[in-house]
Amino acid sequence: SHYANQVDSLSDLYVIDHGSDDGSVENLPTGVNVINLTRDDGYGNYEKWRVGFAAALCKNLQNEYDAVIYIDCDEYLVVDPFVAQSLNEYFSNKKGVSTHAIGFDVLHDFKNEPNLLENKISKVRRNIQFVAAMCKPCVVLNGYNINWGQGFHVSNIEPKFGDLYLFHARYADFDESKQRLKLTRTLFMPELDKCAVNHQKIDDSMLENWLSSWLAFNKSDDDITSKIGGINKYIESFKFNLSSDGIYYYDYSFRSTL
């Protein structure tokens, strides 16, 4: 629903379904484009194949659009609400637009906060953590040929930050994270398996340890979240409120500290 509210038409949205069998795309609104792939597509060289596939798709879409956004399904891209009220409005301006987002992980304080279930993220989560790897090159402007690196974290496009923020929800629900790992541990990932730690295949105890350590850091005296007393305190102060879509907003006077 977040991205549906950011575009003129649902036909402007493209969902890449890479062989899911859990009904992930069955309830998408009529009009959203679905590109169906199989698990055999890219098999054995998946990371290299998928970044190439995405780059080719973006290049093709440049025939119709001034800007193409490529984002993972657990990532929410938002624009500074003092700059524009939607991504569509922002990119329609065509002047000084950002190509890279300032990225945060949304963290579940699983000992004190409920599971998401039907709750909106911004109603039940108050911890975020700046993550350099989530400062992604997620916007491809017309005229650019992008080449992404593994995981879409880097590209050949010169970084331009400013107005875009990315909120990564992978760790926003502890139980959902464990269910995701249960699946990804079974997948063939030759490129990632070469890493010292494949974050897609860690066990549940390591996930718990990661979350606990991040939360402990987030509650230190140097953390923005503790200084502002929780993100929800600021949501109502903005001239428009997107919290119903589950998106965090915070006091942008803190931008200079990022």
Short mmCIF file of N, CA and C in Angstrom, two decimals, residues 105-116 121 123-129 169-175 177 207-220 223 225-226 230 248:
data_model
loop_
_atom_site.label_atom_id
_atom_site.label_comp_id
_atom_site.label_asym_id
_atom_site.label_seq_id
_atom_site.Cartn_x
_atom_site.Cartn_y
_atom_site.Cartn_z
N ASP A 105 17.94 0.20 9.49
CA ASP A 105 17.24 -1.02 9.85
C ASP A 105 16.20 -0.67 10.91
N VAL A 106 14.99 -1.21 10.77
CA VAL A 106 13.96 -1.11 11.81
C VAL A 106 14.12 -2.33 12.70
N LEU A 107 14.26 -2.12 14.00
CA LEU A 107 14.57 -3.20 14.92
C LEU A 107 13.40 -3.53 15.84
N HIS A 108 13.19 -4.82 16.04
CA HIS A 108 12.13 -5.31 16.93
C HIS A 108 12.72 -5.54 18.31
N ASP A 109 12.28 -4.77 19.28
CA ASP A 109 12.64 -5.02 20.68
C ASP A 109 11.75 -6.16 21.16
N PHE A 110 12.15 -7.39 20.81
CA PHE A 110 11.25 -8.54 20.93
C PHE A 110 10.91 -8.90 22.37
N LYS A 111 11.62 -8.36 23.35
CA LYS A 111 11.31 -8.63 24.75
C LYS A 111 10.27 -7.65 25.30
N ASN A 112 10.07 -6.55 24.58
CA ASN A 112 9.18 -5.51 25.09
C ASN A 112 8.10 -5.06 24.11
N GLU A 113 8.22 -5.43 22.85
CA GLU A 113 7.26 -4.99 21.84
C GLU A 113 6.53 -6.19 21.24
N PRO A 114 5.28 -6.01 20.83
CA PRO A 114 4.50 -7.11 20.25
C PRO A 114 4.98 -7.45 18.84
N ASN A 115 4.55 -8.59 18.34
CA ASN A 115 4.78 -8.91 16.93
C ASN A 115 3.99 -7.94 16.06
N LEU A 116 4.40 -7.81 14.82
CA LEU A 116 3.70 -6.87 13.94
C LEU A 116 2.28 -7.31 13.67
N ILE A 121 3.98 -0.65 11.27
CA ILE A 121 5.30 -0.63 11.86
C ILE A 121 5.49 0.57 12.79
N LYS A 123 3.54 2.16 14.52
CA LYS A 123 2.72 2.16 15.73
C LYS A 123 3.34 1.32 16.84
N VAL A 124 4.19 0.36 16.47
CA VAL A 124 4.67 -0.59 17.48
C VAL A 124 6.19 -0.74 17.49
N ARG A 125 6.92 0.04 16.68
CA ARG A 125 8.38 0.00 16.68
C ARG A 125 8.93 1.39 16.93
N ARG A 126 9.98 1.46 17.76
CA ARG A 126 10.55 2.76 18.08
C ARG A 126 12.07 2.78 17.96
N ASN A 127 12.67 1.70 17.46
CA ASN A 127 14.12 1.64 17.34
C ASN A 127 14.54 1.48 15.88
N ILE A 128 15.40 2.37 15.44
CA ILE A 128 16.00 2.25 14.13
C ILE A 128 17.51 2.39 14.28
N GLN A 129 18.23 1.85 13.32
CA GLN A 129 19.69 1.90 13.38
C GLN A 129 20.24 2.26 12.00
N ALA A 169 12.89 -3.43 6.74
CA ALA A 169 12.03 -4.09 7.73
C ALA A 169 12.40 -5.55 8.00
N ARG A 170 13.55 -5.98 7.52
CA ARG A 170 13.90 -7.39 7.72
C ARG A 170 13.92 -7.78 9.19
N TYR A 171 14.36 -6.88 10.06
CA TYR A 171 14.47 -7.18 11.49
C TYR A 171 13.36 -6.53 12.30
N ALA A 172 12.28 -6.15 11.63
CA ALA A 172 11.19 -5.46 12.31
C ALA A 172 10.28 -6.41 13.08
N ASP A 173 10.40 -7.72 12.82
CA ASP A 173 9.60 -8.71 13.53
C ASP A 173 10.45 -9.96 13.73
N PHE A 174 10.75 -10.28 14.98
CA PHE A 174 11.66 -11.38 15.31
C PHE A 174 11.15 -12.71 14.78
N ASP A 175 9.87 -13.00 14.99
CA ASP A 175 9.32 -14.28 14.54
C ASP A 175 9.31 -14.38 13.01
N SER A 177 11.36 -12.87 11.04
CA SER A 177 12.76 -13.04 10.64
C SER A 177 13.19 -14.49 10.75
N LEU A 207 20.69 -14.78 15.26
CA LEU A 207 19.75 -13.70 14.99
C LEU A 207 19.38 -12.99 16.28
N GLU A 208 19.07 -13.75 17.31
CA GLU A 208 18.71 -13.16 18.60
C GLU A 208 19.87 -12.36 19.17
N ASN A 209 21.08 -12.88 19.04
CA ASN A 209 22.25 -12.16 19.55
C ASN A 209 22.48 -10.86 18.79
N TRP A 210 22.30 -10.91 17.48
CA TRP A 210 22.45 -9.69 16.68
C TRP A 210 21.46 -8.63 17.12
N LEU A 211 20.19 -9.01 17.18
CA LEU A 211 19.16 -8.04 17.55
C LEU A 211 19.42 -7.46 18.95
N SER A 212 19.78 -8.32 19.88
CA SER A 212 20.02 -7.87 21.26
C SER A 212 21.17 -6.88 21.32
N SER A 213 22.24 -7.15 20.57
CA SER A 213 23.38 -6.24 20.59
C SER A 213 23.06 -4.91 19.93
N TRP A 214 22.30 -4.95 18.83
CA TRP A 214 21.92 -3.70 18.17
C TRP A 214 21.02 -2.86 19.07
N LEU A 215 20.09 -3.52 19.73
CA LEU A 215 19.17 -2.80 20.61
C LEU A 215 19.91 -2.19 21.79
N ALA A 216 20.91 -2.90 22.30
CA ALA A 216 21.70 -2.37 23.40
C ALA A 216 22.44 -1.12 22.96
N PHE A 217 22.95 -1.13 21.74
CA PHE A 217 23.62 0.05 21.20
C PHE A 217 22.63 1.19 21.01
N ASN A 218 21.44 0.87 20.50
CA ASN A 218 20.44 1.90 20.24
C ASN A 218 19.97 2.59 21.50
N LYS A 219 20.12 1.94 22.65
CA LYS A 219 19.67 2.53 23.90
C LYS A 219 20.78 3.24 24.65
N SER A 220 21.94 3.40 23.99
CA SER A 220 23.04 4.12 24.61
C SER A 220 22.75 5.62 24.62
N ASP A 223 22.67 7.64 21.21
CA ASP A 223 21.75 7.27 20.13
C ASP A 223 20.65 8.31 19.95
N THR A 225 17.61 7.89 18.87
CA THR A 225 16.30 7.45 19.31
C THR A 225 16.06 7.78 20.77
N SER A 226 17.07 7.51 21.63
CA SER A 226 16.88 7.78 23.05
C SER A 226 16.79 9.27 23.33
N GLY A 230 11.72 8.50 21.34
CA GLY A 230 10.83 7.64 20.55
C GLY A 230 10.32 8.35 19.31
N TYR A 248 8.26 5.21 9.27
CA TYR A 248 8.82 6.07 10.28
C TYR A 248 9.11 7.46 9.73
#
